[in-house]
Short mmCIF file of C-alpha atoms in Angstrom, two decimals:
data_model
loop_
_atom_site.label_atom_id
_atom_site.label_comp_id
_atom_site.label_asym_id
_atom_site.label_seq_id
_atom_site.Cartn_x
_atom_site.Cartn_y
_atom_site.Cartn_z
CA MET A 78 0.00 0.00 0.00
CA ASP A 79 2.91 2.36 0.66
CA TYR A 80 3.92 2.20 -2.99
CA MET A 81 0.42 3.16 -4.13
CA LYS A 82 0.39 5.99 -1.59
CA ARG A 83 3.59 7.26 -3.19
CA ALA A 84 1.96 7.03 -6.63
CA ILE A 85 -0.96 9.10 -5.30
CA GLU A 86 1.46 11.76 -4.01
CA LEU A 87 3.08 11.91 -7.42
CA ALA A 88 -0.26 12.19 -9.23
CA TYR A 89 -1.18 15.41 -7.42
CA LYS A 90 1.94 17.11 -8.78
CA GLY A 91 0.15 17.38 -12.12
CA ALA A 92 -2.62 19.58 -10.69
CA GLY A 93 -3.33 22.52 -12.98
CA PHE A 94 -1.13 21.28 -15.83
CA VAL A 95 -2.82 18.20 -17.30
CA SER A 96 -6.43 19.32 -17.92
CA PRO A 97 -8.54 17.87 -19.47
CA ASN A 98 -6.49 14.72 -18.86
CA PRO A 99 -6.51 12.99 -15.45
CA MET A 100 -3.74 13.30 -12.89
CA VAL A 101 -1.87 9.99 -12.68
CA GLY A 102 1.11 8.72 -10.70
CA ALA A 103 3.17 5.57 -11.26
CA VAL A 104 5.84 3.74 -9.24
CA ILE A 105 8.05 0.83 -10.36
CA VAL A 106 9.22 -1.57 -7.65
CA LYS A 107 11.85 -4.32 -7.88
CA ASN A 108 13.29 -6.37 -5.02
CA ASN A 109 11.21 -4.34 -2.56
CA LYS A 110 12.64 -0.98 -3.57
CA ILE A 111 11.48 1.82 -5.85
CA ILE A 112 13.57 1.92 -9.03
CA GLY A 113 11.45 4.37 -11.01
CA GLU A 114 8.59 6.80 -10.54
CA GLY A 115 6.72 9.37 -12.56
CA TYR A 116 3.55 11.35 -13.04
CA HIS A 117 1.63 12.96 -15.89
CA LYS A 118 3.26 16.39 -15.99
CA LYS A 119 1.53 18.23 -18.80
CA TYR A 120 -1.35 17.82 -21.23
CA GLY A 121 -0.06 16.31 -24.46
CA ASP A 122 3.13 15.09 -22.78
CA VAL A 123 4.00 11.45 -22.02
CA HIS A 124 1.97 9.68 -19.35
CA ALA A 125 2.96 8.72 -15.82
CA GLU A 126 3.97 5.15 -16.72
CA ILE A 127 6.39 6.35 -19.41
CA ASN A 128 7.92 8.94 -17.09
CA ALA A 129 8.39 6.18 -14.51
CA PHE A 130 10.20 4.03 -17.08
CA ASN A 131 12.35 6.96 -18.17
CA SER A 132 13.40 7.64 -14.57
CA SER A 133 14.25 4.01 -13.81
CA LYS A 134 17.66 3.43 -12.25
CA GLU A 135 17.95 -0.16 -13.50
CA ASP A 136 16.38 -2.75 -15.79
CA VAL A 137 12.62 -2.87 -15.13
CA LYS A 138 12.12 -6.39 -16.51
CA GLY A 139 10.41 -8.55 -13.86
CA ALA A 140 9.47 -5.51 -11.76
CA GLU A 141 6.02 -4.52 -10.46
CA MET A 142 4.21 -1.28 -11.24
CA TYR A 143 1.78 0.68 -9.08
CA VAL A 144 -0.37 3.13 -11.06
CA THR A 145 -3.26 5.23 -9.76
CA LEU A 146 -5.39 4.93 -12.92
CA GLU A 147 -5.84 2.12 -15.43
CA PRO A 148 -3.16 2.34 -18.15
CA CYS A 149 -4.52 3.72 -21.42
CA ALA A 150 -5.21 1.34 -24.29
CA HIS A 151 -5.78 3.77 -27.14
CA PHE A 152 -3.76 6.13 -29.30
CA GLY A 153 -4.35 9.74 -28.27
CA LYS A 154 -1.72 12.44 -27.94
CA THR A 155 0.66 9.61 -26.98
CA PRO A 156 0.86 5.83 -27.68
CA PRO A 157 -0.98 3.38 -25.37
CA CYS A 158 0.80 2.81 -22.06
CA ALA A 159 -0.55 -0.75 -21.73
CA TYR A 160 1.58 -1.93 -24.65
CA GLU A 161 4.69 -0.20 -23.30
CA ILE A 162 4.21 -2.00 -19.96
CA ILE A 163 4.12 -5.31 -21.83
CA LYS A 164 7.16 -4.39 -23.92
CA LYS A 165 9.19 -3.50 -20.81
CA GLY A 166 8.53 -6.90 -19.18
CA ILE A 167 6.64 -5.77 -16.07
CA LYS A 168 5.37 -8.88 -14.27
CA LYS A 169 2.55 -7.40 -12.17
CA VAL A 170 0.51 -4.18 -12.22
CA TYR A 171 -1.40 -2.79 -9.26
CA ILE A 172 -4.14 -0.37 -10.39
CA GLY A 173 -5.91 2.12 -8.15
CA SER A 174 -9.03 2.89 -10.16
CA LEU A 175 -10.41 1.90 -13.54
CA ASP A 176 -10.66 4.53 -16.25
CA PRO A 177 -14.27 5.62 -17.01
CA ASN A 178 -13.20 6.81 -20.47
CA PRO A 179 -15.05 4.55 -22.97
CA LEU A 180 -11.82 4.36 -24.99
CA VAL A 181 -10.20 2.58 -22.02
CA ALA A 182 -12.86 1.31 -19.55
CA GLY A 183 -11.30 -2.06 -18.74
CA LYS A 184 -9.48 -2.47 -22.05
CA GLY A 185 -6.13 -1.62 -20.45
CA VAL A 186 -6.59 -4.36 -17.86
CA GLU A 187 -7.71 -6.81 -20.54
CA ILE A 188 -4.64 -6.14 -22.71
CA LEU A 189 -2.28 -6.63 -19.78
CA LYS A 190 -3.93 -9.88 -18.69
CA LYS A 191 -3.92 -11.29 -22.23
CA ALA A 192 -0.16 -10.68 -22.29
CA GLY A 193 0.23 -12.79 -19.16
CA ILE A 194 0.75 -9.93 -16.73
CA ASP A 195 -0.76 -10.34 -13.28
CA VAL A 196 -3.15 -7.45 -12.57
CA GLU A 197 -4.67 -6.38 -9.26
CA THR A 198 -7.32 -3.65 -9.40
CA ASN A 199 -9.00 -1.35 -6.85
CA VAL A 200 -5.87 -0.85 -4.76
CA LEU A 201 -6.68 2.13 -2.51
CA LYS A 202 -9.59 2.65 -4.89
CA GLU A 203 -11.31 5.48 -3.02
CA GLU A 204 -8.10 7.47 -2.54
CA CYS A 205 -7.23 7.04 -6.22
CA GLU A 206 -10.70 8.05 -7.41
CA ASN A 207 -10.50 11.13 -5.19
CA ILE A 208 -7.56 12.36 -7.26
CA ASN A 209 -9.71 12.96 -10.32
CA PRO A 210 -13.31 14.03 -9.55
CA ILE A 211 -12.99 16.56 -12.37
CA PHE A 212 -11.92 13.98 -14.96
CA PHE A 213 -14.48 11.41 -13.80
CA LYS A 214 -17.39 13.85 -14.13
CA PHE A 215 -16.26 15.43 -17.39
CA ILE A 216 -15.57 12.16 -19.20
CA LYS A 217 -19.04 10.87 -18.25
CA THR A 218 -21.17 14.00 -18.72
CA LYS A 219 -19.13 16.44 -20.87
CA MET A 220 -20.12 19.08 -18.30
CA PRO A 221 -17.59 21.00 -16.16
CA TYR A 222 -16.96 20.03 -12.57
CA VAL A 223 -17.89 23.11 -10.49
CA MET A 224 -16.51 24.06 -7.10
CA LEU A 225 -18.19 26.96 -5.30
CA LYS A 226 -15.57 28.83 -3.27
CA SER A 227 -16.34 31.64 -0.87
CA ALA A 228 -14.69 33.52 1.98
CA THR A 229 -17.16 34.62 4.66
CA SER A 230 -17.39 35.97 8.17
CA LEU A 231 -18.84 33.81 10.94
CA ASP A 232 -22.24 35.28 10.15
CA GLY A 233 -21.98 34.47 6.45
CA LYS A 234 -21.11 37.93 5.09
CA ILE A 235 -18.80 38.40 2.10
CA ALA A 236 -18.65 42.20 2.48
CA THR A 237 -19.73 44.96 4.84
CA TYR A 238 -22.87 47.01 4.15
CA THR A 239 -20.59 49.64 2.54
CA GLY A 240 -19.30 47.01 0.09
CA GLN A 241 -15.85 46.55 1.64
CA SER A 242 -14.63 42.97 1.24
CA LYS A 243 -10.82 43.14 1.54
CA TRP A 244 -9.83 41.18 3.40
CA ILE A 245 -12.21 38.85 5.22
CA SER A 246 -9.95 35.79 5.06
CA ASN A 247 -6.29 35.76 6.08
CA GLU A 248 -3.21 35.65 3.86
CA LYS A 249 -2.76 31.86 4.07
CA SER A 250 -6.35 31.30 3.00
CA ARG A 251 -5.86 33.65 0.07
CA GLU A 252 -2.73 31.76 -0.98
CA LEU A 253 -4.75 28.57 -1.12
CA SER A 254 -7.41 30.36 -3.16
CA HIS A 255 -4.82 31.29 -5.76
CA LYS A 256 -3.59 27.68 -5.89
CA LEU A 257 -7.15 26.65 -6.67
CA ARG A 258 -7.30 29.21 -9.47
CA HIS A 259 -4.19 27.57 -10.92
CA GLN A 260 -5.66 24.08 -10.61
CA PHE A 261 -9.04 24.82 -12.22
CA LYS A 262 -9.42 25.30 -15.97
CA ALA A 263 -11.70 28.32 -15.53
CA ILE A 264 -13.00 30.77 -12.95
CA MET A 265 -16.55 32.12 -13.05
CA VAL A 266 -18.05 35.29 -11.59
CA GLY A 267 -21.20 37.31 -12.15
CA ILE A 268 -21.46 40.84 -13.49
CA ASN A 269 -22.07 42.29 -10.00
CA THR A 270 -18.68 40.99 -8.83
CA VAL A 271 -17.03 42.64 -11.83
CA LEU A 272 -18.80 45.97 -11.20
CA LEU A 273 -18.38 46.02 -7.41
CA ASP A 274 -14.92 44.49 -6.94
CA ASN A 275 -13.19 44.96 -10.33
CA PRO A 276 -11.13 41.77 -9.86
CA SER A 277 -8.35 40.53 -12.13
CA LEU A 278 -9.12 36.83 -11.39
CA THR A 279 -5.53 35.66 -11.87
CA ALA A 280 -3.54 32.90 -10.16
CA ARG A 281 -0.93 34.88 -8.27
CA ILE A 282 1.45 32.05 -7.39
CA GLU A 283 4.86 31.11 -8.75
CA ASN A 284 4.53 29.36 -12.13
CA GLY A 285 0.76 29.59 -11.80
CA ILE A 286 -1.44 29.23 -14.86
CA ASN A 287 -4.20 31.81 -15.10
CA PRO A 288 -7.65 30.24 -15.46
CA ILE A 289 -9.98 31.10 -18.31
CA LYS A 290 -12.22 33.88 -16.99
CA ILE A 291 -15.95 33.43 -17.41
CA ILE A 292 -18.34 36.30 -16.69
CA VAL A 293 -22.08 35.74 -16.46
CA ASP A 294 -23.30 39.05 -17.86
CA SER A 295 -26.86 38.79 -19.18
CA ASN A 296 -27.06 42.40 -20.39
CA LEU A 297 -23.40 43.03 -21.33
CA LYS A 298 -22.66 45.57 -18.60
CA THR A 299 -18.97 44.63 -18.30
CA PRO A 300 -16.92 47.85 -18.75
CA LEU A 301 -14.24 47.66 -21.44
CA SER A 302 -11.82 49.10 -18.87
CA SER A 303 -12.36 46.26 -16.36
CA LYS A 304 -9.23 44.58 -15.01
CA VAL A 305 -10.68 41.20 -15.93
CA LEU A 306 -10.59 42.19 -19.62
CA ASN A 307 -7.15 43.76 -19.52
CA THR A 308 -4.83 41.14 -18.05
CA GLU A 309 -2.04 39.55 -20.10
CA ASN A 310 -2.00 35.78 -20.67
CA SER A 311 -5.69 35.47 -19.88
CA SER A 312 -8.68 34.35 -21.93
CA VAL A 313 -12.13 35.77 -21.24
CA ILE A 314 -15.56 34.34 -22.07
CA ILE A 315 -18.74 36.30 -21.46
CA LEU A 316 -22.05 34.45 -21.17
CA THR A 317 -24.97 36.64 -22.21
CA ILE A 318 -28.46 36.90 -23.69
CA SER A 319 -27.85 40.39 -25.07
CA ASP A 320 -28.31 41.42 -28.72
CA ASP A 321 -26.18 44.54 -28.32
CA LEU A 322 -24.15 44.11 -31.52
CA GLU A 323 -22.07 47.25 -30.93
CA LYS A 324 -20.93 46.10 -27.47
CA ILE A 325 -20.37 42.55 -28.74
CA SER A 326 -18.19 43.92 -31.56
CA LYS A 327 -16.10 46.01 -29.14
CA LEU A 328 -15.61 43.05 -26.80
CA LYS A 329 -14.57 40.79 -29.63
CA GLU A 330 -12.08 43.41 -30.82
CA ILE A 331 -10.16 43.03 -27.55
CA GLY A 332 -10.24 39.24 -27.70
CA VAL A 333 -13.29 38.42 -25.58
CA GLU A 334 -15.30 35.38 -26.64
CA ILE A 335 -19.08 35.74 -26.45
CA ILE A 336 -21.41 32.82 -25.82
CA LYS A 337 -25.07 33.64 -26.17
CA THR A 338 -27.57 31.33 -24.50
CA LYS A 339 -31.33 31.06 -24.42
CA ASN A 340 -33.16 33.66 -22.37
CA LYS A 341 -34.28 32.05 -19.11
CA ASN A 342 -36.32 34.50 -17.04
CA ASN A 343 -34.25 37.38 -18.46
CA LYS A 344 -31.05 35.65 -17.45
CA VAL A 345 -28.42 33.38 -18.97
CA ASP A 346 -29.52 29.75 -19.20
CA LEU A 347 -26.84 28.28 -16.97
CA ASN A 348 -27.46 24.67 -18.00
CA GLU A 349 -26.97 25.54 -21.65
CA ALA A 350 -23.91 27.59 -20.71
CA MET A 351 -22.30 24.63 -18.93
CA PHE A 352 -22.95 22.43 -21.95
CA GLU A 353 -21.36 24.98 -24.29
CA LEU A 354 -18.35 25.42 -22.02
CA GLY A 355 -17.92 21.64 -21.91
CA LYS A 356 -17.76 21.59 -25.71
CA LYS A 357 -14.76 23.91 -25.39
CA ASN A 358 -12.96 21.33 -23.21
CA ILE A 359 -13.47 23.41 -20.08
CA ASP A 360 -13.59 20.51 -17.63
CA SER A 361 -13.57 22.46 -14.36
CA ILE A 362 -14.82 25.79 -13.02
CA LEU A 363 -13.97 27.55 -9.78
CA LEU A 364 -17.12 29.50 -8.98
CA GLU A 365 -16.26 32.73 -7.14
CA GLY A 366 -19.60 34.38 -7.70
CA GLY A 367 -21.61 36.71 -5.57
CA GLY A 368 -24.73 35.62 -3.75
CA ASN A 369 -27.10 35.68 -6.73
CA LEU A 370 -24.93 33.68 -9.14
CA ASN A 371 -24.00 31.21 -6.39
CA PHE A 372 -27.67 30.63 -5.60
CA SER A 373 -28.61 30.22 -9.26
CA MET A 374 -25.85 27.64 -9.81
CA LEU A 375 -26.90 25.73 -6.68
CA GLU A 376 -30.58 25.93 -7.62
CA GLU A 377 -29.80 24.47 -11.07
CA LYS A 378 -27.82 21.65 -9.41
CA LEU A 379 -24.68 22.60 -11.31
CA VAL A 380 -22.36 22.75 -8.28
CA ASP A 381 -20.40 19.61 -7.33
CA LYS A 382 -18.41 20.81 -4.34
CA CYS A 383 -18.49 23.73 -1.90
CA LEU A 384 -15.49 25.22 -0.14
CA PHE A 385 -15.86 27.95 2.47
CA PHE A 386 -13.15 29.89 4.25
CA VAL A 387 -14.82 31.10 7.45
CA ALA A 388 -12.99 33.93 9.20
CA PRO A 389 -13.37 34.61 12.95
CA LYS A 390 -15.13 37.91 12.28
CA ILE A 391 -18.70 39.11 12.74
CA ILE A 392 -19.75 41.78 10.25
CA GLY A 393 -23.54 42.04 10.53
CA GLY A 394 -25.79 44.30 8.54
CA GLN A 395 -29.06 43.36 6.84
CA ASN A 396 -27.81 44.99 3.63
CA ALA A 397 -24.37 43.35 3.76
CA ARG A 398 -23.79 40.84 0.95
CA THR A 399 -23.85 37.13 1.76
CA SER A 400 -22.33 34.16 -0.06
CA VAL A 401 -25.68 32.75 -1.24
CA GLU A 402 -28.62 35.06 -1.85
CA GLY A 403 -31.25 34.99 -4.61
CA ILE A 404 -34.77 34.06 -3.60
CA GLY A 405 -33.47 31.21 -1.45
CA PHE A 406 -34.85 27.73 -1.00
CA LYS A 407 -38.47 27.40 0.08
CA ASP A 408 -37.90 24.94 2.91
CA ILE A 409 -35.16 23.03 4.70
CA GLN A 410 -35.93 19.82 2.81
CA THR A 411 -35.10 21.40 -0.57
CA SER A 412 -31.99 23.24 0.63
CA ILE A 413 -28.49 22.15 -0.32
CA THR A 414 -26.84 19.48 1.85
CA LEU A 415 -23.15 18.61 1.76
CA LYS A 416 -21.61 15.20 2.33
CA ASN A 417 -18.04 13.97 2.94
CA LEU A 418 -17.37 17.11 4.98
CA LYS A 419 -13.80 17.98 5.93
CA TYR A 420 -12.41 20.74 8.11
CA LYS A 421 -9.04 22.44 8.37
CA ASN A 422 -7.69 25.26 10.52
CA ILE A 423 -5.73 27.81 8.51
CA GLU A 424 -4.24 30.21 11.05
CA ASN A 425 -7.66 30.70 12.71
CA ASP A 426 -9.64 30.72 9.50
CA LEU A 427 -11.78 27.58 9.34
CA LEU A 428 -11.80 25.83 5.98
CA ILE A 429 -14.96 23.75 5.47
CA TYR A 430 -15.51 21.76 2.29
CA GLY A 431 -17.63 18.91 1.02
CA ASP A 432 -19.45 17.40 -1.92
CA VAL A 433 -22.95 18.53 -2.83
CA ARG A 434 -25.47 15.77 -2.19
CA LYS A 435 -27.31 15.38 -5.51
#
């Protein structure tokens, strides 16, 4: 099990770099010692198994391999890993989780077994599946995995009644927020966040990759001078129902992509928007919306996970903004419930996160 745990550690190193591929780690063991290890480093680059072979300190023939996800069996950006495992003479493969991709889905295991290689599946299955909730959802539904992230006071406020919001959470919490921006393919906000906060929505960490910025702006109110539209190395998509051809033309001139959806109660049809974003290979979205967008996404059952940084502050104010607003849910039974809850103390901020119970 220790070898698979090491493979899991390696897999997470690919976070933010491999989308829309899964994160995968691999370890090669011979005579009870690790002789090679690797992980999928970058989309389009060689897979974890090949990197493990390339790092091997000695002949891998007769060795065992621990890999977090079923080796691929199809030609994609790279050749199938299953055949390379056979070619190298690996005698046994321990697999964490099977690949839900229809192009693989058990075929990798089948190829290995037909070649006479001993295969053991579901090794630390839950831990290995937890590496790739984004990949597992996207490959099955073609819809982005959405994490709602918010920083609030103890009483649920995201700003004071005057609109001040910097800073509710502490510096360490904000560092983690920027790591999440790096790890997710896109970040989504509503037009009110753009108008009130004028954010840049970048991943301000070393070697961080800026997410694609998505603005839900039904009536195209986003100012052309907004920081979100004027940041280098950033792509911007605006979701709208507007027919304002002049504004659309000006936005397109500065490189903004416009996606127009059906009009749903004078707002963007969020379900259609998620489908269209999925077609663009956007497999994951970090939702940093205000209360109205957050509620709408929850109401439409488009949120998969919630993550709240709760600061030890009490702000108060009936007109102060909260993390989830909108009309609200009619009764407790129809409200959103989280499962698999986890908690972490971040220098007195409390991090609470869990999966949305569908």
